PDB file of C-alpha atoms in Angstrom:
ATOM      1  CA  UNK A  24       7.115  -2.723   9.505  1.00  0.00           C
ATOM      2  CA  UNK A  25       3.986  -3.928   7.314  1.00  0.00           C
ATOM      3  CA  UNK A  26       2.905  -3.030   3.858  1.00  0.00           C
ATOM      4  CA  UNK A  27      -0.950  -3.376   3.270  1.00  0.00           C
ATOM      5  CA  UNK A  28      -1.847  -2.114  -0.415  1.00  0.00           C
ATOM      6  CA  UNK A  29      -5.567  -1.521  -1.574  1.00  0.00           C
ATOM      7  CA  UNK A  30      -6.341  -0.391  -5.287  1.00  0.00           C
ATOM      8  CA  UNK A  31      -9.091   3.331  -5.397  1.00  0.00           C
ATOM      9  CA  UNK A  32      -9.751   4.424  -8.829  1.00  0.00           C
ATOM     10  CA  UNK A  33      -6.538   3.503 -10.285  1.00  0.00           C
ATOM     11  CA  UNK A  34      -3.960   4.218  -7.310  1.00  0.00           C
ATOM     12  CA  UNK A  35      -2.522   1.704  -5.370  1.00  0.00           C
ATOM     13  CA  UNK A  36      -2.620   3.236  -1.600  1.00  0.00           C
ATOM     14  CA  UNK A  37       0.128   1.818   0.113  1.00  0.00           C
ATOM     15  CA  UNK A  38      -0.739   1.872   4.248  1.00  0.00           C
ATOM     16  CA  UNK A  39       2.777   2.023   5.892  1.00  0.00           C
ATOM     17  CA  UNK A  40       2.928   1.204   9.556  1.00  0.00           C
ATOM     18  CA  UNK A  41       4.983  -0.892  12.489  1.00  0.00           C
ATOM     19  CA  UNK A  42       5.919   3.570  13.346  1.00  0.00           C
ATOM     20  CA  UNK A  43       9.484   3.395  11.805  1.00  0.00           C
ATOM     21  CA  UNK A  44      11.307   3.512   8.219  1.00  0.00           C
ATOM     22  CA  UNK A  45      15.097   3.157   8.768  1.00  0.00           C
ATOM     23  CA  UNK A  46      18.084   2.000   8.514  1.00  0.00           C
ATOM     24  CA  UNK A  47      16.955  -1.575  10.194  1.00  0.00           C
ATOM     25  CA  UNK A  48      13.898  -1.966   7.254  1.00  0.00           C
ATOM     26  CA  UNK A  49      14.672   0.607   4.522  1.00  0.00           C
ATOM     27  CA  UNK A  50      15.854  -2.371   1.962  1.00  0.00           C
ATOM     28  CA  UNK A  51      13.211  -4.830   2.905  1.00  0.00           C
ATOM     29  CA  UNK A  52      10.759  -1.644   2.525  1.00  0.00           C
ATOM     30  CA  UNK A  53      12.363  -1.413  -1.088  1.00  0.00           C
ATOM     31  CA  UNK A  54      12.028  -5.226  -2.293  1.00  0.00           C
ATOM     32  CA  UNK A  55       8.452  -4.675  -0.668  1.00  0.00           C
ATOM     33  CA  UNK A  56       7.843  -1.799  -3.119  1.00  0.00           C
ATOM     34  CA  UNK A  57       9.590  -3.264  -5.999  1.00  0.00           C
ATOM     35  CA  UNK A  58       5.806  -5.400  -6.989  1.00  0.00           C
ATOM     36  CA  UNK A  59       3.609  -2.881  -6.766  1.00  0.00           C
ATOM     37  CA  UNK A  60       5.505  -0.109  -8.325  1.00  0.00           C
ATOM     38  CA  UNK A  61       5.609  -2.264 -11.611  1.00  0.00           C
ATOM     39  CA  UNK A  62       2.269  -3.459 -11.646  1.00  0.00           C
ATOM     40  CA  UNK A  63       0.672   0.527 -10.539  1.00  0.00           C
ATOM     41  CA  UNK A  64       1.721   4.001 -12.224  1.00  0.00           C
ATOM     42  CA  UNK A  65      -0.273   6.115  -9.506  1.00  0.00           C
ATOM     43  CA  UNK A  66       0.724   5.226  -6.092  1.00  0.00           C
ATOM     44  CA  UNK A  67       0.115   6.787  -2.629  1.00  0.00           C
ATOM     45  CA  UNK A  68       1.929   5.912   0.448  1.00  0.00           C
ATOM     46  CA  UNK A  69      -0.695   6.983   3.693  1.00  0.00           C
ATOM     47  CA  UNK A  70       2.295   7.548   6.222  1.00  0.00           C
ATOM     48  CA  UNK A  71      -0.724   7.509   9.022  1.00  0.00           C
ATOM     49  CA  UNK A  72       0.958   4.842  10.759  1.00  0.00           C
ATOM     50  CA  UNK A  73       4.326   6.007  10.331  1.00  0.00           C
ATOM     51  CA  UNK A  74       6.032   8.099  13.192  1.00  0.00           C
ATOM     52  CA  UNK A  75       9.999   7.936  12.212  1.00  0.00           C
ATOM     53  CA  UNK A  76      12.394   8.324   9.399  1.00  0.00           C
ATOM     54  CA  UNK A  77      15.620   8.634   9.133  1.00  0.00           C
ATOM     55  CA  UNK A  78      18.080   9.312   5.885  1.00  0.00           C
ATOM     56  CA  UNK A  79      17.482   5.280   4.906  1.00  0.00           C
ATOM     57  CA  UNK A  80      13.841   5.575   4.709  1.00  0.00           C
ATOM     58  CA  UNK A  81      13.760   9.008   2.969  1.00  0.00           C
ATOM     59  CA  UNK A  82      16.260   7.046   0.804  1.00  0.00           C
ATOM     60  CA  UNK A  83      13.491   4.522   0.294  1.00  0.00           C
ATOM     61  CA  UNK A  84      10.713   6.984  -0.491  1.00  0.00           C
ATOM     62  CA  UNK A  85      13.469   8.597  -3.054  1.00  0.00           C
ATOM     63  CA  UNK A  86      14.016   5.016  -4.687  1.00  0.00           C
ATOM     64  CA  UNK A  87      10.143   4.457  -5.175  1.00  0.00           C
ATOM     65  CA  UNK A  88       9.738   8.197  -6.738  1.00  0.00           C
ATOM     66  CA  UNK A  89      12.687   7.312  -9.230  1.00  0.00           C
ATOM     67  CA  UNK A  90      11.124   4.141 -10.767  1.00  0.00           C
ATOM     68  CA  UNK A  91       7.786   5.266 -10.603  1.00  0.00           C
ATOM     69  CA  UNK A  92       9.043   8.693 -12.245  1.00  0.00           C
ATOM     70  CA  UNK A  93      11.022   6.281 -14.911  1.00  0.00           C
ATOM     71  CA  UNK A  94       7.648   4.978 -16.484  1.00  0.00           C
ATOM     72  CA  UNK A  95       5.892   8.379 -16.288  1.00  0.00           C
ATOM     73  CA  UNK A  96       4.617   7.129 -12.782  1.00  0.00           C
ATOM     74  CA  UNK A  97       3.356   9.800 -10.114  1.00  0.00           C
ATOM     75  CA  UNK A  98       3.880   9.254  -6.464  1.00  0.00           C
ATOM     76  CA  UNK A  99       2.062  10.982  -3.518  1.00  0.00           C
ATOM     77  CA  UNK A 100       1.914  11.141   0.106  1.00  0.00           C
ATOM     78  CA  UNK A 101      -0.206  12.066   2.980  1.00  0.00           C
ATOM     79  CA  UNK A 102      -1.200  11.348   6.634  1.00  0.00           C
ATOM     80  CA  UNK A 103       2.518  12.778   7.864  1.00  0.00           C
ATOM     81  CA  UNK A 104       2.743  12.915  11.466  1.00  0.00           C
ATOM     82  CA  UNK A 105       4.783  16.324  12.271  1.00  0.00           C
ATOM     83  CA  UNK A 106       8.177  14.734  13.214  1.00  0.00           C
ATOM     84  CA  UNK A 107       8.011  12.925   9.748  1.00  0.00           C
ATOM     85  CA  UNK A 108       6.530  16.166   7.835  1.00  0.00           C
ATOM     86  CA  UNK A 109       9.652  18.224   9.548  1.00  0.00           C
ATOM     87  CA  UNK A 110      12.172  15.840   8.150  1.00  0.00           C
ATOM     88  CA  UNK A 111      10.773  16.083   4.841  1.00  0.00           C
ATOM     89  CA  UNK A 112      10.472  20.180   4.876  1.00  0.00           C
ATOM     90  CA  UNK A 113      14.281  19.688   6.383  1.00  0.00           C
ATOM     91  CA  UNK A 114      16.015  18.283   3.066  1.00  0.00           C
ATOM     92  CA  UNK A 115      13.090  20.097   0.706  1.00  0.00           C
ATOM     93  CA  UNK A 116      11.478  16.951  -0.148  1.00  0.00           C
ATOM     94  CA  UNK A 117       8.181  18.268   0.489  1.00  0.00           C
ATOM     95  CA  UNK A 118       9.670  20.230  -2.555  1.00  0.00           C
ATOM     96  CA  UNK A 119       9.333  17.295  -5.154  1.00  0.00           C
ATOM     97  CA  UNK A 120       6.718  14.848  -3.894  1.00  0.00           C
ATOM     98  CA  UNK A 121       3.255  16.305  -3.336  1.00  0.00           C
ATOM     99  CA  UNK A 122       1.897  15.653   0.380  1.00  0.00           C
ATOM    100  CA  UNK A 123      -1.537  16.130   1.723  1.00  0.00           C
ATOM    101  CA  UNK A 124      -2.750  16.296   5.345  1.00  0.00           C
ATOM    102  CA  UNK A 125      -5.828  13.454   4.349  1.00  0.00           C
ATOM    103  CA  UNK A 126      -6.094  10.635   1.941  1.00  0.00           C
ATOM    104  CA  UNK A 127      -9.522  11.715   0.290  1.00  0.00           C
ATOM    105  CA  UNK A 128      -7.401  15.002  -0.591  1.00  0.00           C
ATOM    106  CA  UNK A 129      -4.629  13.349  -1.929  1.00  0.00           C
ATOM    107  CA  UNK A 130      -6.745  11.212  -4.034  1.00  0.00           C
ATOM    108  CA  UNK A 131      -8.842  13.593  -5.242  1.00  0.00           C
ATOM    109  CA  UNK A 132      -5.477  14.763  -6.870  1.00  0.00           C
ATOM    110  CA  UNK A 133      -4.926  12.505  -9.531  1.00  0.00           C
TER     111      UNK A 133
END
């Protein structure tokens, strides 16, 4: 898996790809994280290379929203590919962490 972060007006896009979040990478996605979710309140993670999760990574994506959340933080997401989007509609996270279909959408958001 590979992080690659770039800064737009504030939010700290966070590209995820390498196609899988799970069990194998979930904690080393976490450490990853842990940087740029105390140096950035507004973060967006384009899942555009992303095409699995499993309970681990949705663990992962939980983790970030908490500490983010903690310092009044917002966390978005967008570019889901449908087997990740039907996971997330699945256990009703799609419930508690905005998603867009495009980047420029979700950005246009905060």
């Amino acid at each position: 898996m590979q992080i690659k972060t770039e800064q737009n007006n504030g939010v700290a896009i966070v590209n995820i790809s390498g196609h899988r979040l799970d069990l194998a990478n979930a904690n080393a996605f976490r450490q990853a994280m842990e940087p740029i979710l105390i140096e950035n309140q507004n973060v967006l993670f384009d899942f555009e290379g992303l095409r699995f999760i499993d309970s681990s990574g949705l663990g992962a994506i939980l983790h970030s929203l908490r500490e983010l959340r903690s310092r009044e933080g917002n966390l978005k997401l967008c570019n889901m590919r449908p087997v990740v989007r039907s996971l997330f509609e699945l256990v009703r996270m799609h419930k508690i962490i905005e998603n867009f279909d495009s980047r420029e959408e979700a950005l246009k958001s905060y």
